[in-house]
Structures are given as structure tokens and as C-alpha cells.
Short mmCIF file of C-alpha atoms in Angstrom, two decimals:
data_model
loop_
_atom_site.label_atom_id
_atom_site.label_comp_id
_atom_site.label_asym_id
_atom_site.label_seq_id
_atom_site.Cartn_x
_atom_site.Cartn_y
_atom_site.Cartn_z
CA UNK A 55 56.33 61.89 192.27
CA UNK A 56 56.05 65.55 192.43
CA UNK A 57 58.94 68.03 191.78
CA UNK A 58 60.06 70.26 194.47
CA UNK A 59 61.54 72.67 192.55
CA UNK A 60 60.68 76.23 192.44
CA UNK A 61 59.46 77.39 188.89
CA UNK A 62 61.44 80.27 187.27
CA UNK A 63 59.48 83.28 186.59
CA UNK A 64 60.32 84.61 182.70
CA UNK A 65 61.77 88.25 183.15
CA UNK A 66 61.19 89.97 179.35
CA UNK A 67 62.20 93.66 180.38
CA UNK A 68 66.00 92.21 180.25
CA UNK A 69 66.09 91.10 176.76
CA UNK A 70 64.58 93.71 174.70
CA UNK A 71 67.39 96.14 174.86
CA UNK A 72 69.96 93.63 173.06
CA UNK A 73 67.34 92.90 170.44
CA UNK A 74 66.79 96.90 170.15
CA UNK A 75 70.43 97.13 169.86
CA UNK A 76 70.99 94.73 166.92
CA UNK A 77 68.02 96.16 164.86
CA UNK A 78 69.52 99.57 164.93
CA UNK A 79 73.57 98.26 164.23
CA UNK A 80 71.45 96.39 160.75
CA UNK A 81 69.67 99.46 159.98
CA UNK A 82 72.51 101.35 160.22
CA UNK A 83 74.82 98.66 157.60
CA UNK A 84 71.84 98.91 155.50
CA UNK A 85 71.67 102.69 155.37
CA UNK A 86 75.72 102.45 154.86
CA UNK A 87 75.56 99.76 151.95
CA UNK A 88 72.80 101.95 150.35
CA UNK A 89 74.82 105.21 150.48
CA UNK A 90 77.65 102.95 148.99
CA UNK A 91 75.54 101.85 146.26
CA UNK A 92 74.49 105.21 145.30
CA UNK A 93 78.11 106.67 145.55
CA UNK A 94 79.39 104.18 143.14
CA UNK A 95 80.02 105.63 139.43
CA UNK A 96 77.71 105.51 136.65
CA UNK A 97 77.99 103.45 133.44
CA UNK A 98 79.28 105.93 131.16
CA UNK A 99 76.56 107.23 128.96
CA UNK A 100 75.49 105.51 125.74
CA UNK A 101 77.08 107.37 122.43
CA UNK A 102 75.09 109.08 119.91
CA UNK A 103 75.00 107.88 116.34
CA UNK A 104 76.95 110.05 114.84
CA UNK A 105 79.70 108.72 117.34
CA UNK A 106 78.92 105.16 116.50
CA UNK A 107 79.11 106.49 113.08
CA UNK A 108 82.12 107.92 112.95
CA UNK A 109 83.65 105.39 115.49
CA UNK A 110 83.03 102.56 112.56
CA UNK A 111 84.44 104.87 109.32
CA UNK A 112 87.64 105.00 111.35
CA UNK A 113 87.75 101.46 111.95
CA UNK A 114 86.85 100.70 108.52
CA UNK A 115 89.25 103.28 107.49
CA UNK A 116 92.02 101.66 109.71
CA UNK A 117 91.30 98.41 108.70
CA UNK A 118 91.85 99.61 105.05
CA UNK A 119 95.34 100.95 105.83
CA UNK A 120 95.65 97.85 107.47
CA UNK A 121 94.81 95.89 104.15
CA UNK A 122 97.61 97.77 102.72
CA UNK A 123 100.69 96.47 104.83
CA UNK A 124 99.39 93.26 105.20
CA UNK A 125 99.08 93.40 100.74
CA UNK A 126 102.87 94.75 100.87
CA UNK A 127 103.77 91.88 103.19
CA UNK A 128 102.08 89.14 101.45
CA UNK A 129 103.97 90.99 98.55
CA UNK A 130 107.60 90.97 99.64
CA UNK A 131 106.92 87.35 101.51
CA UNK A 132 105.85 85.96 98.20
CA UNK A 133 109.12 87.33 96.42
CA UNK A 134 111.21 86.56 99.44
CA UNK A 135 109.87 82.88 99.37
CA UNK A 136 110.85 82.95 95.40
CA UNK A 137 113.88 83.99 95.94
CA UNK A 138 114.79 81.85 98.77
CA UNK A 139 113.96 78.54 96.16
CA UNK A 140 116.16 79.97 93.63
CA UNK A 141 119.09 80.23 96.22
CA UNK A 142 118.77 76.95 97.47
CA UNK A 143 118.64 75.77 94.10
CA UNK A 144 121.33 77.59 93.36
CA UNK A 145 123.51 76.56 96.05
CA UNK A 146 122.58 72.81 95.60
CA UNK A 147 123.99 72.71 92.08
CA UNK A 148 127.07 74.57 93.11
CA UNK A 149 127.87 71.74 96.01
CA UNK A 150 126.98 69.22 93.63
CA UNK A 151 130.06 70.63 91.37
CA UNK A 152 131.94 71.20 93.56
CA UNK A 153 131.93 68.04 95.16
CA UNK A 154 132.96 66.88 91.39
CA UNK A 155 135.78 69.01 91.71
CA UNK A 156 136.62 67.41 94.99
CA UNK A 157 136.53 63.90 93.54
CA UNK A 158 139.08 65.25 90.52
CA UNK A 159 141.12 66.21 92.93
CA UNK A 160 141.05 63.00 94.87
CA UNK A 161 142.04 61.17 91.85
CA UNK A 162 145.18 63.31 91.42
CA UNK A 163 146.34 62.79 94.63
CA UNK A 164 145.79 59.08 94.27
CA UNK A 165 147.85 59.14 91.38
CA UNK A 166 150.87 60.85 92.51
CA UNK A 167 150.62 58.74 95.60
CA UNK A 168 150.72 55.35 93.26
CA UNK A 169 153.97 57.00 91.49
CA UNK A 170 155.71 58.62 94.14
CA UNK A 171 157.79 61.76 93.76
CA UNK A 172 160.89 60.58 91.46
CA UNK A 173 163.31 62.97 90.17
CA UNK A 174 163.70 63.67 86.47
CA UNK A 175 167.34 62.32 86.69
CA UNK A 176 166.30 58.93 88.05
CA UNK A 177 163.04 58.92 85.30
CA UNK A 178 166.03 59.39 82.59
CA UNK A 179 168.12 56.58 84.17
CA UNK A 180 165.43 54.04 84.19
CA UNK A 181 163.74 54.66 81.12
CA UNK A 182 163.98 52.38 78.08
CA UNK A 183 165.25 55.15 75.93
CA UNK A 184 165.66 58.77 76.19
CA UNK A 185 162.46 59.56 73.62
CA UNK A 186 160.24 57.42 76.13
CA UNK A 187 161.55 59.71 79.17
CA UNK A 188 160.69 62.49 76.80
CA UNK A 189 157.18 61.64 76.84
CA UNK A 190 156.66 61.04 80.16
CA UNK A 191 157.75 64.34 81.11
CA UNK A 192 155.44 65.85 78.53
CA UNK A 193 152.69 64.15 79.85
CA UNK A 194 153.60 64.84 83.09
CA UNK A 195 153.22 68.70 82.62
CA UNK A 196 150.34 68.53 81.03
CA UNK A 197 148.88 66.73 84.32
CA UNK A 198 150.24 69.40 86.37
CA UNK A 199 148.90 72.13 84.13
CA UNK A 200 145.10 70.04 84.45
CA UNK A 201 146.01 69.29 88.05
CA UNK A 202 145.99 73.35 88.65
CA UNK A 203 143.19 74.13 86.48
CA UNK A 204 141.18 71.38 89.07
CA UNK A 205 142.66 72.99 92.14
CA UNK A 206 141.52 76.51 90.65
CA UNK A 207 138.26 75.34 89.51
CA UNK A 208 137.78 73.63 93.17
CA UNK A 209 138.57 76.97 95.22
CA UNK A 210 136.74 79.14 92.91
CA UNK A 211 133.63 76.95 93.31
CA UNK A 212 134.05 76.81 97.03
CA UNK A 213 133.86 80.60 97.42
CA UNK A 214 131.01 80.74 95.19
CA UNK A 215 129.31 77.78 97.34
CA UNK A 216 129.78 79.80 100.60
CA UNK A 217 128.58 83.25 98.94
CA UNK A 218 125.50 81.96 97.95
CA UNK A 219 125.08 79.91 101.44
CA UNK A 220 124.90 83.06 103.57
CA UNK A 221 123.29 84.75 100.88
CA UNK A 222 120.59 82.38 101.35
CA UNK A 223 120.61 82.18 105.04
CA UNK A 224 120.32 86.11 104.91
CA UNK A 225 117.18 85.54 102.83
CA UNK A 226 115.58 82.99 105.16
CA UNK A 227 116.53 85.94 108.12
CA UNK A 228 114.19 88.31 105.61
CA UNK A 229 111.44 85.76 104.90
CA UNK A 230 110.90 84.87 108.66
CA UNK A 231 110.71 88.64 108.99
CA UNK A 232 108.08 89.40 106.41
CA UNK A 233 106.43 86.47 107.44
CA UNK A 234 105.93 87.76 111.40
CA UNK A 235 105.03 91.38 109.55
CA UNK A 236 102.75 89.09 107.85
CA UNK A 237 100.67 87.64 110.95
CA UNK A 238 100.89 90.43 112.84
CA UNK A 239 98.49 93.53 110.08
CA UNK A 240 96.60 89.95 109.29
CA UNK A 241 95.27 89.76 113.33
CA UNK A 242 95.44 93.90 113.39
CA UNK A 243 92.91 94.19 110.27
CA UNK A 244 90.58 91.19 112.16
CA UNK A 245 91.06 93.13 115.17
CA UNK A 246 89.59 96.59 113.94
CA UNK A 247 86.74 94.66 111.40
CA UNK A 248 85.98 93.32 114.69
CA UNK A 249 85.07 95.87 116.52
CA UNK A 250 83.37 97.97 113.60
CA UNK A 251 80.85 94.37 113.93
CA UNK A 252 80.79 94.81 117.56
CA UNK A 253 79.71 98.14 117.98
CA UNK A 254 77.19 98.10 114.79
CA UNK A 255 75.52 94.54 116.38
CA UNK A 256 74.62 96.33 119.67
CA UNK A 257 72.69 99.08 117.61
CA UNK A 258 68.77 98.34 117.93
CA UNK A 259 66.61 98.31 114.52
CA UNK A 260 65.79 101.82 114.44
CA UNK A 261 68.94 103.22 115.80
CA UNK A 262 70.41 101.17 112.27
CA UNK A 263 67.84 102.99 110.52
CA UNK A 264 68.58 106.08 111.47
CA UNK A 265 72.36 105.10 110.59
CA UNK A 266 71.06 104.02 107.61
CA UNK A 267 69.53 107.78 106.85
CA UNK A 268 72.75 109.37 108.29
CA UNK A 269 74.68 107.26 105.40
CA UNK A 270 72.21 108.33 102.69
CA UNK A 271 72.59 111.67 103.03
CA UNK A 272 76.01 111.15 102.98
CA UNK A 273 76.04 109.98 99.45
CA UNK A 274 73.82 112.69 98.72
CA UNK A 275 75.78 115.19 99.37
CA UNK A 276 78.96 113.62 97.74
CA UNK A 277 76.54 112.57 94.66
CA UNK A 278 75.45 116.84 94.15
CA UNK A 279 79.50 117.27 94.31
CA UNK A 280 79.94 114.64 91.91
CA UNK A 281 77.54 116.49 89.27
CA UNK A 282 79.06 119.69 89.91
CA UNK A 283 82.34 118.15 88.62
CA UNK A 284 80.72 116.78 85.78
CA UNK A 285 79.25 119.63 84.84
CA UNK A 286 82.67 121.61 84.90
CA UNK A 287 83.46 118.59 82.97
CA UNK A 288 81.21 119.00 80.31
CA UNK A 289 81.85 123.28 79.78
CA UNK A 290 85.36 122.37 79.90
CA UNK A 291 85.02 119.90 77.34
CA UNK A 292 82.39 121.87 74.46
CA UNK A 293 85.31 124.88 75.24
CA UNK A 294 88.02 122.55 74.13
CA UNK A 295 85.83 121.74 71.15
CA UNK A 296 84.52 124.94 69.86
CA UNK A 297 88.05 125.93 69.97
CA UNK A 298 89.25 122.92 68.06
CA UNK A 299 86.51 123.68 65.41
CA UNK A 300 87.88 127.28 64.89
CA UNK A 301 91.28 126.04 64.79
CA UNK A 302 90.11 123.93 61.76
CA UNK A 303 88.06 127.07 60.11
CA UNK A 304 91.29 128.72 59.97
CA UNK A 305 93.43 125.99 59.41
CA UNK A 306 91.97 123.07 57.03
CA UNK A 307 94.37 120.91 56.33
CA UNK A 308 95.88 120.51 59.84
CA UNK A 309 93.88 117.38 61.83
CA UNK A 310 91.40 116.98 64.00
CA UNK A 311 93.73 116.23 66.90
CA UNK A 312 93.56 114.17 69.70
CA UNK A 313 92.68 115.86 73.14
CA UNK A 314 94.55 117.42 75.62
CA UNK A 315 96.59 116.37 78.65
CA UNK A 316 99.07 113.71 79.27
CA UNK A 317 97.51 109.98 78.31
CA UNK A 318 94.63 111.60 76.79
CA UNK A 319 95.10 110.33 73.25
CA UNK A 320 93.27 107.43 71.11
CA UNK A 321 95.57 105.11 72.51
CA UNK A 322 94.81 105.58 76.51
CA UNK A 323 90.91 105.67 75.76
CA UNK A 324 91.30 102.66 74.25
CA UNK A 325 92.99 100.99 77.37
CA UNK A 326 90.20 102.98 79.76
CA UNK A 327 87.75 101.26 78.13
CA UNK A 328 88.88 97.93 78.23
CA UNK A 329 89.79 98.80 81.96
CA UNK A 330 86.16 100.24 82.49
CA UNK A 331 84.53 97.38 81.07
CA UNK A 332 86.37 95.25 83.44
CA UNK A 333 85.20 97.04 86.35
CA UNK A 334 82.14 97.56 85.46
CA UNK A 335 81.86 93.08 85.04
CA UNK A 336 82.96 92.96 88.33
CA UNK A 337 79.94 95.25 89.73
CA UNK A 338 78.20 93.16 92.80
CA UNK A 339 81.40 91.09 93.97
CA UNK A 340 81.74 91.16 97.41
CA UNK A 341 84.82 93.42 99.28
CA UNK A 342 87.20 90.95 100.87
CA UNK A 343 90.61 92.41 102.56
CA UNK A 344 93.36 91.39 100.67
CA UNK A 345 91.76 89.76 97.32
CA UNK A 346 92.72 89.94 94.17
CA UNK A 347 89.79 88.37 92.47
CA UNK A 348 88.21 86.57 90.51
CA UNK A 349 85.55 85.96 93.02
CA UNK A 350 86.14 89.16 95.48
CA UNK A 351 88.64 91.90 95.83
CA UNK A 352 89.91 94.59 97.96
CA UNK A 353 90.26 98.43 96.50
CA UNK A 354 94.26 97.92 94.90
CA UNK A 355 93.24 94.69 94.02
CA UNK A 356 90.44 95.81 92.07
CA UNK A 357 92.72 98.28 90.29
CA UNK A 358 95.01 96.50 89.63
CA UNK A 359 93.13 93.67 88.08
CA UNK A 360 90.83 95.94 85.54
CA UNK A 361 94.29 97.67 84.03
CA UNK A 362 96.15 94.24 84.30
CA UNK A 363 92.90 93.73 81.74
CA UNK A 364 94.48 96.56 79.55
CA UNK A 365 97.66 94.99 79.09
CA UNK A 366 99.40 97.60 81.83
CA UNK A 367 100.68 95.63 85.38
CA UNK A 368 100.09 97.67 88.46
CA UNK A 369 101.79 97.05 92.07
CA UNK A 370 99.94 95.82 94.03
CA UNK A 371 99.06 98.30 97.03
CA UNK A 372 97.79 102.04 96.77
CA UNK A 373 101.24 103.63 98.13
CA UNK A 374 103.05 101.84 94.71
CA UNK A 375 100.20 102.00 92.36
CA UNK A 376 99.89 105.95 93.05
CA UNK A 377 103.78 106.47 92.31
CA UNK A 378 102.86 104.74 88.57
CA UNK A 379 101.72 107.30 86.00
CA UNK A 380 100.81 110.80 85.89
CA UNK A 381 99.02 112.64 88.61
CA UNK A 382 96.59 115.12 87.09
CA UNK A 383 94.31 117.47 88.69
CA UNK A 384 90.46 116.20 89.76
CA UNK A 385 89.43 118.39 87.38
CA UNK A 386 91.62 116.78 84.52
CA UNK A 387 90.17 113.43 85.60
CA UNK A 388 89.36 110.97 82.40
CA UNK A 389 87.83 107.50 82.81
CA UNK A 390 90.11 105.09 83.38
CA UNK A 391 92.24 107.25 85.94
CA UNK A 392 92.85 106.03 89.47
CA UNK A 393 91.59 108.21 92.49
CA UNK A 394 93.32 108.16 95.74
CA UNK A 395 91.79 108.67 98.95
CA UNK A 396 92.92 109.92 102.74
CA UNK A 397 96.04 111.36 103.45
CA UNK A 398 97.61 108.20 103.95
CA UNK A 399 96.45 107.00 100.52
CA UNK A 400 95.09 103.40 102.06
CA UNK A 401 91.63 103.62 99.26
CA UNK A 402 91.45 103.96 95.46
CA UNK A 403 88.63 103.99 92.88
CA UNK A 404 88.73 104.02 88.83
CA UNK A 405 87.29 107.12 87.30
CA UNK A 406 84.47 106.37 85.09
CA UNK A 407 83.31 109.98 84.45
CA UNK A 408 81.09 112.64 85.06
CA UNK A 409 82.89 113.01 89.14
CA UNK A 410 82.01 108.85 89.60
CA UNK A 411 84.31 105.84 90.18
CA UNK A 412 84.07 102.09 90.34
CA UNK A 413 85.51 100.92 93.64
CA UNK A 414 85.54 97.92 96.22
CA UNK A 415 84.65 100.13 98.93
CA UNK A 416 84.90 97.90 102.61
CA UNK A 417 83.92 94.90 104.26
CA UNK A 418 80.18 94.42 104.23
CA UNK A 419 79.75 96.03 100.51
CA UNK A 420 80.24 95.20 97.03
CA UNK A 421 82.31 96.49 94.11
CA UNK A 422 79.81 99.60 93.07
CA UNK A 423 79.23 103.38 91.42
CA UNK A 424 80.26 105.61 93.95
CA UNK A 425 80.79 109.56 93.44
CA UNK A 426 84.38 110.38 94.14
CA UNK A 427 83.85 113.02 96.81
CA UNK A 428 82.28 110.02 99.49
CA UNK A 429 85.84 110.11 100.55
CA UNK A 430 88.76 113.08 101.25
CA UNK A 431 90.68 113.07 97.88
CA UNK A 432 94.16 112.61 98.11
CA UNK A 433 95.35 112.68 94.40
CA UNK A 434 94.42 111.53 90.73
CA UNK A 435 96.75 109.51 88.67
CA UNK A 436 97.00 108.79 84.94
CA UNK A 437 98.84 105.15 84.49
CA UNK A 438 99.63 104.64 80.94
#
């Protein structure tokens, strides 16, 4: 059957305005978002080398101060820890006597208990004889005499007991310190070696090359300062001579002598040497923070390992090993000296001559020749 509707007629004109409408209100958010995009900040811009550079010396540098505390913790926590043993030791043997002591007095009391307090009259009266009341009574004072000396010996052990208890206790306070000091420069060196790792792994090949060059003529120029030096060195020296050789013109008779300057004699060479040789067997070991060898070391631990070779013991960070001798000028400098770097003394390198030192230099390098003026000088220093 057919339908008797009317068909609708389509009217278009109506809905193009709304369609109109909503292109222009998405345009517009577009145009919006895009002015937002382009308003936003800029990643900050990529640092030159010579910042990277000098960015990772300071870390390395901080990490080497860094090294330092956490040796001078390790240090004191070490001693701290020895000393705590001995006072507990210490402590246990003193209960153990005078729990003795409480035991002698334990069997006085028992005694007196088992004889009761009887007056001397009634001891007279029931003796067998006078003589045997005679002895009792001398026996008796010399149990009271031995009685006292226990009582004494108790109280004075007791005192002693409790001294060395909070002695101890105040020593375990210390330790737990140290021990927190100890954690704490251990994550602050990994935290700065960190970063140093971070920012050198996001340099490209060449830019590392270029480092690379930047580094080289580093040592160059420190290496031209370091022959200066030893030529000074060397004028200095044939002056000393030629005047030593005119002294003996004059004056036959009168010995050849033995240098000049504090520790300079036969006997200090001799220890140099043997500290020298040391180092120089340890060339090619890697630089690990807070080693003391025999496989790695740090820069004091180096130090103090070639002079231990010499017979001398060294402390075992920079700021005590630079109080320890003589400080001379750089001038003065004789092999076997130490050199001390930065103002906050946190590197040190054995003197081997002619303005160059053996030294663990920093993570990533091994124990090498370096010339002395890579680093700010802070002061040389004669040990023995």
C-alpha cells in the first residue's frame, strides 16, 4: 500500500552556519595551543667544555675532600671499635671479681649467722679454759680484720665496675657517632663520583676528544713549570757545590759535609729512596677512594704506605700527615718530600725531583708521574 505522507524537503542553508561556527572556535584553540607552545621556556642551553671541564675537576676535587673525612672516620671508628672491646673486656673481668668478692662476703655473713652474736663474757664463761677463750678471740679479730679487707675490696671493685660501665657506654655513644659520620661522606663521595660519570657519559666522541686536548695541554703547561723548577733546582744545587769545593780549598781537613736544609742528610736520602722505590712499584695501580693498598690506593694512602716502607708511620689523611715533619719551601723540595695540594689540603703527591711527584691522582686513573704544578700548591713537607 502506498504512503500518504508528504516527503520532507532537505533545507541545507540552515546548517552551515553551526558547522562554520565550530571550525572557527577549533581554529581559534589551535592558534591558542600554538602560541602556548611557543611561549613556553627553552631547555637551557647546552654547556661548553670548558664548563663540563671544570664542572668534573670540582667534583673530582670534592669527592677527594670527601675521601678525606670519610679516611678520618673510618680512622676514629676503627679506634673507637678497639677501644670499645677493651672496655667491655675490661668491665667483664672486673664483674667477674667482684662477684668473687660478693661470694666472700656471703660466706662471712653465713658464718656469723651460724655463731650468733655472743658476748666476750659469756665466750669466757663457757669455754673449757681461759687459754681456749684466748684463742678464739684471737681468731676472731683476725676474721674481722679479713672480714673488712673483703668489704673494702668489694666496694672498691664496685666503683671501679660502674666507672668503667659508663665509660664504656660513653664509648658505644662515640662509635655509633663515627659510625653515622661514617655512612654519611661514604654516600656523599658516591654522590659527587656520580655525577662527574654522569655528565662525562653524555659527552659525544669528539666533544671527549676535544676534552681530551683541553687536558693535554693542561699537563703541558704544568710539565714547562715543572722544568723550570728543576732547572732552579739544578743552579741551586752546582752553587751549593762550587761553594762546598772552595770551602774545602781553603779548609782541607774539614769534611765534605752533608747538604743543606732540615732532613737533608745521608740518613733522610736513604729513607727517600726506599720511599721512592716504593712508589715508583706501585706505578699503574688503579685510584680507589679510601684504599690503602696493596692492590689500589687513594692519594694519603699512597703516602702513607711508601714511607710506612721507610720505617716512618704516617696518619692516615692529608690534614694529619701535613702537620708531621718539616714544611720547606717548593723550591727546597727533595725527593721523598710530600706535596700538598688546594687550600683545603684534600691531595698529596711524593716528590721525586726535578718539579715531579708520584701520586694516586682520582677515580678513573692510576698511580703515575705527574709535574707538581697540575694542581694549586698548598705546602711542602719534610717527614723524617
Amino acid at each position: 500500500m502506498a504512503s500518504h505522507r508528504k516527503p520532507r524537503t532537505r533545507t541545507v542553508g540552515p546548517r552551515t552556519a553551526p558547522v562554520a561556527g565550530i571550525t572557527t572556535a577549533a581554529l581559534t584553540s589551535i592558534a591558542l595551543l600554538s602560541q602556548t607552545a611557543t611561549a613556553a621556556p627553552s631547555a637551557p642551553p647546552k654547556p661548553s667544555l670548558e664548563e663540563v671541564q671544570k664542572k668534573v675537576d670540582t667534583l673530582y676535587h670534592q669527592a677527594g675532600v670527601a675521601t678525606e673525612k670519610y679516611n678520618a672516620a673510618k680512622e676514629r671508628t676503627t679506634k673507637q671499635q678497639k677501644r670499645v672491646g677493651e672496655l667491655l673486656d675490661d668491665v667483664a673481668q672486673r664483674t667477674e671479681k667482684l662477684n668473687k668478692a660478693r661470694q666472700e662476703l656471703g660466706t662471712f655473713a653465713a658464718a656469723q649467722y651460724r655463731t650468733g652474736a655472743v658476748s666476750d663474757t659469756a665466750t669466757l664463761l663457757l669455754a673449757d679454759d681461759a687459754q681456749d677463750y684466748f684463742d678464739q678471740d684471737q681468731l676472731m679479730s683476725r676474721l674481722t680484720s679479713r672480714q673488712k679487707q673483703a668489704v673494702d675490696d668489694y666496694q672498691t671493685e664496685q666503683a671501679a665496675t660502674t666507672k668503667k660501665r659508663t665509660e664504656a657506654a660513653k664509648s658505644l655513644e662515640t662509635l655509633t657517632t663515627s659510625q653515622a659520620t661514617l655512612k654519611s661522606t661514604k654516600r656523599d663521595v658516591q654522590q659527587k663520583l656520580g655525577d662527574a660519570r654522569e655528565l662525562l657519559s653524555k659527552l659525544t666522541a669528539e666533544e671527549k676528544a676535544r676534552l681530551a686536548a683541553i687536558e693535554k695541554r693542561k699537563q703541558e703547561a704544568a710539565r714547562k713549570k715543572a722544568e723550570e723548577l728543576a732547572r732552579q733546582q739544578a743552579e741551586a744545587e752546582a752553587k751549593r757545590k762550587a761553594a762546598e769545593e772552595a770551602r774545602q780549598k781553603e779548609n782541607p781537613g774539614t769534611g765534605t759535609g752533608s747538604g743543606t736544609g732540615t732532613g737533608s742528610g745521608s740518613g733522610y736520602a736513604t729513607k727517600a729512596a726506599k720511599v721512592i722505590a716504593f712508589a715508583e712499584s706501585q706505578m699503574g695501580k688503579p685510584y680507589v677512594w679510601g684504599a690503602t693498598g696493596p692492590d689500589s690506593y687513594d692519594c694519603s694512602g699512597l703516602t702513607q704506605a711508601a714511607w710506612k716502607a721507610a720505617g716512618i708511620t704516617l696518619p692516615r689523611t692529608t690534614w694529619d700527615q701535613v702537620k708531621v715533619g718539616t714544611t720547606v719551601t717548593t723550591a727546597d723540595a727533595k725527593p721523598g718530600d710530600l706535596v700538598f695540594f688546594y687550600d683545603d689540603i684534600s691531595h698529596v703527591g711524593i716528590y721525586i725531583g726535578d718539579g715531579k711527584m708520584i701520586h694516586a691522582p682520582k677515580p678513573g686513573a692510576n698511580v703515575r708521574v705527574e709535574s707538581i704544578y697540575y694542581m694549586p700548591i698548598h705546602s711542602v713537607v719534610r717527614p723524617a
